[in-house]
N, CA, C and O atoms as a DFTB+ gen file, in Angstrom:
392 C
 N C O
     1  1     -28.398      33.011     209.783
     2  2     -29.264      34.049     209.281
     3  2     -30.464      33.398     208.596
     4  3     -30.368      32.307     208.035
     5  1     -31.588      34.094     208.657
     6  2     -32.832      33.581     208.094
     7  2     -33.498      34.704     207.300
     8  3     -33.598      35.831     207.783
     9  1     -33.952      34.400     206.087
    10  2     -34.592      35.404     205.226
    11  2     -36.032      34.999     204.966
    12  3     -36.325      33.833     204.701
    13  1     -36.928      35.977     205.045
    14  2     -38.337      35.771     204.764
    15  2     -38.759      36.786     203.706
    16  3     -38.583      37.991     203.885
    17  1     -39.320      36.288     202.600
    18  2     -39.803      37.140     201.509
    19  2     -41.322      37.073     201.459
    20  3     -41.912      36.001     201.588
    21  1     -41.943      38.225     201.270
    22  2     -43.380      38.292     201.030
    23  2     -43.569      38.898     199.651
    24  3     -43.149      40.030     199.411
    25  1     -44.196      38.160     198.740
    26  2     -44.405      38.633     197.371
    27  2     -45.888      38.889     197.147
    28  3     -46.725      38.000     197.300
    29  1     -46.187      40.137     196.779
    30  2     -47.549      40.550     196.445
    31  2     -47.595      40.763     194.934
    32  3     -46.669      41.342     194.367
    33  1     -48.656      40.304     194.276
    34  2     -48.669      40.343     192.807
    35  2     -49.692      41.285     192.187
    36  3     -49.736      41.421     190.965
    37  1     -50.515      41.936     193.002
    38  2     -51.556      42.815     192.441
    39  2     -51.567      44.165     193.131
    40  3     -52.633      44.671     193.481
    41  1     -50.409      44.751     193.331
    42  2     -50.297      46.010     194.057
    43  2     -50.561      47.176     193.103
    44  3     -49.943      47.277     192.043
    45  1     -51.483      48.048     193.494
    46  2     -51.762      49.230     192.654
    47  2     -50.532      50.116     192.540
    48  3     -50.186      50.562     191.446
    49  1     -49.869      50.375     193.665
    50  2     -48.672      51.218     193.676
    51  2     -47.708      50.687     194.735
    52  3     -47.913      50.878     195.934
    53  1     -46.661      50.023     194.272
    54  2     -45.669      49.486     195.206
    55  2     -44.994      50.636     195.948
    56  3     -44.735      50.529     197.147
    57  1     -44.708      51.726     195.255
    58  2     -44.053      52.873     195.890
    59  2     -44.920      53.444     197.005
    60  3     -44.412      53.781     198.075
    61  1     -46.227      53.555     196.764
    62  2     -47.138      54.072     197.782
    63  2     -47.232      53.104     198.961
    64  3     -47.197      53.525     200.118
    65  1     -47.350      51.823     198.672
    66  2     -47.416      50.824     199.748
    67  2     -46.142      50.864     200.590
    68  3     -46.211      50.802     201.818
    69  1     -44.992      50.966     199.948
    70  2     -43.717      51.009     200.665
    71  2     -43.615      52.261     201.522
    72  3     -43.195      52.196     202.678
    73  1     -43.995      53.388     200.961
    74  2     -43.941      54.655     201.697
    75  2     -44.838      54.606     202.927
    76  3     -44.428      55.008     204.016
    77  1     -46.050      54.117     202.754
    78  2     -47.007      54.075     203.860
    79  2     -46.623      53.043     204.915
    80  3     -46.917      53.221     206.097
    81  1     -45.975      51.978     204.495
    82  2     -45.604      50.916     205.429
    83  2     -44.316      51.218     206.180
    84  3     -44.068      50.651     207.244
    85  1     -43.504      52.100     205.639
    86  2     -42.158      52.323     206.177
    87  2     -42.138      52.580     207.683
    88  3     -41.399      51.918     208.411
    89  1     -42.926      53.517     208.149
    90  2     -42.858      53.843     209.571
    91  2     -43.473      52.744     210.437
    92  3     -42.893      52.366     211.454
    93  1     -44.632      52.232     210.047
    94  2     -45.297      51.211     210.849
    95  2     -44.515      49.911     210.901
    96  3     -44.275      49.366     211.978
    97  1     -44.123      49.422     209.752
    98  2     -43.349      48.182     209.704
    99  2     -41.967      48.404     210.292
   100  3     -41.425      47.532     210.971
   101  1     -41.403      49.564     210.031
   102  2     -40.091      49.877     210.602
   103  2     -40.104      49.799     212.112
   104  3     -39.181      49.257     212.719
   105  1     -41.145      50.337     212.720
   106  2     -41.263      50.302     214.181
   107  2     -41.395      48.868     214.678
   108  3     -40.741      48.480     215.646
   109  1     -42.239      48.085     214.019
   110  2     -42.419      46.684     214.409
   111  2     -41.092      45.944     214.329
   112  3     -40.723      45.221     215.254
   113  1     -40.380      46.122     213.230
   114  2     -39.134      45.375     213.036
   115  2     -38.037      45.825     214.001
   116  3     -37.305      44.990     214.534
   117  1     -37.915      47.124     214.228
   118  2     -36.891      47.611     215.157
   119  2     -37.095      47.066     216.568
   120  3     -36.137      46.919     217.327
   121  1     -38.338      46.771     216.912
   122  2     -38.649      46.228     218.229
   123  2     -38.598      44.699     218.267
   124  3     -38.799      44.099     219.322
   125  1     -38.332      44.074     217.132
   126  2     -38.346      42.619     217.036
   127  2     -36.976      42.024     217.326
   128  3     -35.955      42.469     216.802
   129  1     -36.986      41.013     218.170
   130  2     -35.756      40.292     218.501
   131  2     -35.152      39.681     217.236
   132  3     -35.872      39.118     216.411
   133  1     -33.853      39.791     217.088
   134  2     -33.151      39.144     215.990
   135  2     -33.220      39.854     214.654
   136  3     -32.695      39.344     213.664
   137  1     -33.860      41.033     214.594
   138  2     -33.992      41.761     213.331
   139  2     -32.643      42.244     212.829
   140  3     -31.843      42.779     213.596
   141  1     -32.388      42.055     211.527
   142  2     -31.157      42.524     210.894
   143  2     -31.428      43.641     209.878
   144  3     -30.865      44.730     209.988
   145  1     -32.292      43.370     208.889
   146  2     -32.569      44.394     207.873
   147  2     -33.868      44.079     207.130
   148  3     -34.417      42.980     207.210
   149  1     -34.332      45.107     206.400
   150  2     -35.607      45.031     205.679
   151  2     -35.470      45.782     204.367
   152  3     -34.883      46.862     204.320
   153  1     -36.010      45.212     203.308
   154  2     -35.958      45.826     201.980
   155  2     -37.306      45.634     201.293
   156  3     -37.997      44.643     201.529
   157  1     -37.673      46.593     200.441
   158  2     -38.854      46.463     199.599
   159  2     -38.403      46.724     198.179
   160  3     -37.657      47.668     197.916
   161  1     -38.859      45.880     197.260
   162  2     -38.504      46.120     195.856
   163  2     -39.745      46.108     194.998
   164  3     -40.713      45.399     195.274
   165  1     -39.695      46.918     193.940
   166  2     -40.775      47.003     192.965
   167  2     -40.380      46.125     191.797
   168  3     -39.462      46.453     191.045
   169  1     -41.079      44.996     191.644
   170  2     -40.780      44.056     190.565
   171  2     -41.461      44.413     189.257
   172  3     -41.331      43.682     188.275
   173  1     -42.189      45.529     189.225
   174  2     -42.887      45.943     188.013
   175  2     -44.208      45.201     187.850
   176  3     -44.395      44.111     188.391
   177  1     -45.110      45.801     187.105
   178  2     -46.414      45.218     186.786
   179  2     -47.186      44.765     188.027
   180  3     -47.810      43.704     188.022
   181  1     -47.141      45.575     189.088
   182  2     -47.910      45.303     190.291
   183  2     -47.290      44.301     191.247
   184  3     -47.944      43.861     192.192
   185  1     -46.038      43.934     191.013
   186  2     -45.365      42.986     191.903
   187  2     -44.514      43.753     192.905
   188  3     -43.653      44.551     192.532
   189  1     -44.769      43.498     194.172
   190  2     -43.974      44.088     195.245
   191  2     -43.426      42.969     196.113
   192  3     -44.132      42.007     196.415
   193  1     -42.165      43.097     196.514
   194  2     -41.535      42.076     197.335
   195  2     -40.917      42.735     198.562
   196  3     -40.175      43.710     198.445
   197  1     -41.226      42.198     199.733
   198  2     -40.622      42.651     200.979
   199  2     -39.661      41.564     201.443
   200  3     -40.003      40.382     201.455
   201  1     -38.459      41.977     201.824
   202  2     -37.424      41.054     202.268
   203  2     -37.053      41.407     203.708
   204  3     -36.669      42.539     204.002
   205  1     -37.175      40.421     204.600
   206  2     -36.804      40.620     205.996
   207  2     -35.668      39.656     206.324
   208  3     -35.728      38.471     205.995
   209  1     -34.639      40.178     206.973
   210  2     -33.506      39.351     207.367
   211  2     -33.404      39.354     208.888
   212  3     -33.389      40.404     209.530
   213  1     -33.334      38.152     209.442
   214  2     -33.281      37.953     210.891
   215  2     -32.152      37.000     211.253
   216  3     -31.567      36.341     210.393
   217  1     -31.869      36.946     212.524
   218  2     -30.848      36.032     213.016
   219  2     -31.318      34.586     212.973
   220  3     -30.506      33.681     212.780
   221  1     -32.634      34.350     213.154
   222  2     -33.125      32.980     213.202
   223  2     -34.580      32.899     212.754
   224  3     -35.262      33.918     212.645
   225  1     -35.044      31.694     212.499
   226  2     -36.397      31.428     212.007
   227  2     -37.468      31.899     212.977
   228  3     -38.445      32.520     212.556
   229  1     -37.311      31.622     214.253
   230  2     -38.327      31.982     215.234
   231  2     -38.572      33.486     215.263
   232  3     -39.716      33.937     215.309
   233  1     -37.486      34.257     215.237
   234  2     -37.617      35.721     215.235
   235  2     -38.319      36.205     213.976
   236  3     -39.183      37.079     214.041
   237  1     -37.950      35.641     212.832
   238  2     -38.557      36.038     211.556
   239  2     -40.049      35.727     211.540
   240  3     -40.852      36.563     211.126
   241  1     -40.419      34.549     211.980
   242  2     -41.835      34.165     211.972
   243  2     -42.663      35.021     212.918
   244  3     -43.779      35.415     212.581
   245  1     -42.127      35.313     214.097
   246  2     -42.846      36.152     215.055
   247  2     -43.067      37.552     214.482
   248  3     -44.169      38.095     214.569
   249  1     -42.026      38.130     213.901
   250  2     -42.145      39.470     213.315
   251  2     -43.080      39.460     212.112
   252  3     -43.863      40.392     211.932
   253  1     -43.008      38.423     211.293
   254  2     -43.856      38.354     210.106
   255  2     -45.332      38.363     210.476
   256  3     -46.132      38.997     209.788
   257  1     -45.705      37.680     211.537
   258  2     -47.104      37.699     211.977
   259  2     -47.550      39.113     212.312
   260  3     -48.647      39.524     211.934
   261  1     -46.711      39.860     213.016
   262  2     -47.034      41.247     213.379
   263  2     -47.102      42.134     212.141
   264  3     -47.981      42.989     212.034
   265  1     -46.178      41.931     211.208
   266  2     -46.156      42.723     209.981
   267  2     -47.415      42.452     209.159
   268  3     -48.035      43.387     208.653
   269  1     -47.796      41.191     209.022
   270  2     -49.008      40.861     208.260
   271  2     -50.243      41.491     208.887
   272  3     -51.128      41.957     208.169
   273  1     -50.317      41.513     210.217
   274  2     -51.434      42.179     210.895
   275  2     -51.454      43.666     210.564
   276  3     -52.516      44.230     210.300
   277  1     -50.273      44.311     210.576
   278  2     -50.183      45.728     210.243
   279  2     -50.647      45.967     208.808
   280  3     -51.431      46.881     208.553
   281  1     -50.170      45.154     207.876
   282  2     -50.522      45.323     206.461
   283  2     -52.028      45.197     206.283
   284  3     -52.641      46.021     205.605
   285  1     -52.632      44.178     206.883
   286  2     -54.077      43.980     206.747
   287  2     -54.871      45.119     207.367
   288  3     -55.917      45.498     206.840
   289  1     -54.391      45.671     208.478
   290  2     -55.115      46.735     209.170
   291  2     -54.883      48.113     208.567
   292  3     -55.799      48.934     208.525
   293  1     -53.663      48.373     208.098
   294  2     -53.299      49.733     207.690
   295  2     -53.204      49.947     206.182
   296  3     -53.244      51.087     205.721
   297  1     -53.082      48.884     205.417
   298  2     -52.936      49.035     203.966
   299  2     -54.052      48.321     203.213
   300  3     -53.910      48.003     202.032
   301  1     -55.173      48.067     203.910
   302  2     -56.279      47.311     203.313
   303  2     -56.809      47.940     202.038
   304  3     -57.256      47.229     201.138
   305  1     -56.766      49.274     201.945
   306  2     -57.318      49.962     200.781
   307  2     -56.483      49.751     199.518
   308  3     -56.934      50.073     198.419
   309  1     -55.264      49.210     199.667
   310  2     -54.430      48.936     198.496
   311  2     -54.719      47.555     197.906
   312  3     -54.148      47.180     196.881
   313  1     -55.608      46.803     198.559
   314  2     -56.005      45.480     198.061
   315  2     -54.802      44.603     197.716
   316  3     -54.710      44.063     196.613
   317  1     -53.892      44.470     198.662
   318  2     -52.674      43.709     198.407
   319  2     -52.924      42.214     198.278
   320  3     -52.162      41.516     197.610
   321  1     -53.972      41.718     198.904
   322  2     -54.245      40.288     198.867
   323  2     -53.287      39.529     199.767
   324  3     -52.508      40.127     200.509
   325  1     -53.352      38.221     199.696
   326  2     -52.468      37.374     200.492
   327  2     -51.128      37.232     199.774
   328  3     -51.094      36.956     198.575
   329  1     -50.037      37.418     200.494
   330  2     -48.731      37.308     199.843
   331  2     -48.290      35.854     199.703
   332  3     -48.697      34.985     200.474
   333  1     -47.461      35.617     198.712
   334  2     -46.736      34.353     198.638
   335  2     -45.545      34.532     199.578
   336  3     -44.831      35.530     199.486
   337  1     -45.329      33.588     200.468
   338  2     -44.239      33.706     201.426
   339  2     -43.200      32.637     201.137
   340  3     -43.513      31.452     201.030
   341  1     -41.969      33.079     201.015
   342  2     -40.833      32.192     200.788
   343  2     -39.833      32.489     201.896
   344  3     -39.491      33.648     202.132
   345  1     -39.366      31.453     202.573
   346  2     -38.463      31.679     203.696
   347  2     -37.461      30.541     203.800
   348  3     -37.723      29.414     203.382
   349  1     -36.295      30.870     204.374
   350  2     -35.317      29.816     204.600
   351  2     -34.029      30.328     205.204
   352  3     -33.769      31.529     205.271
   353  1     -33.237      29.368     205.641
   354  2     -31.924      29.670     206.202
   355  2     -30.989      30.128     205.085
   356  3     -31.045      29.609     203.970
   357  1     -30.139      31.092     205.384
   358  2     -29.144      31.564     204.427
   359  2     -28.046      30.512     204.332
   360  3     -27.480      30.099     205.345
   361  1     -27.751      30.086     203.116
   362  2     -26.704      29.086     202.891
   363  2     -25.385      29.716     202.465
   364  3     -24.314      29.178     202.749
   365  1     -25.464      30.859     201.783
   366  2     -24.267      31.569     201.331
   367  2     -24.480      33.046     201.567
   368  3     -25.550      33.580     201.272
   369  1     -23.461      33.713     202.101
   370  2     -23.504      35.154     202.330
   371  2     -22.195      35.742     201.835
   372  3     -21.130      35.453     202.380
   373  1     -22.277      36.572     200.793
   374  2     -21.088      37.232     200.259
   375  2     -21.305      38.723     200.382
   376  3     -22.312      39.240     199.898
   377  1     -20.388      39.423     201.015
   378  2     -20.500      40.856     201.192
   379  2     -19.319      41.558     200.539
   380  3     -18.257      40.969     200.338
   381  1     -19.524      42.809     200.217
   382  2     -18.495      43.622     199.597
   383  2     -17.322      43.833     200.555
   384  3     -17.509      43.905     201.769
   385  1     -16.128      43.930     200.007
   386  2     -14.942      44.220     200.814
   387  2     -14.825      45.719     201.074
   388  3     -14.041      46.146     201.922
   389  1     -15.594      46.507     200.353
   390  2     -15.482      47.981     200.470
   391  2     -16.008      48.493     201.767
   392  3     -15.982      49.699     202.011
């Protein structure tokens, strides 16, 4: 498994950005090879983090390029800026027994 995080630090409204991105990014990711899951979190004080989980690095990188293009084209008015990107192979995975 491979996880890619995009951290934006000057978001006017993380909730608005997430709402507006949901359908567009959702469509891109659902069509992406190796896609597992996607999460957005509001870190407070204008910090928004998007988490993408894929089966492998190549799939994550390919999807991330498409997602960044969507963000730049469709969410430009939110002035998100360039994200800090953190990515890597999953070393430990613990899931609930429930």
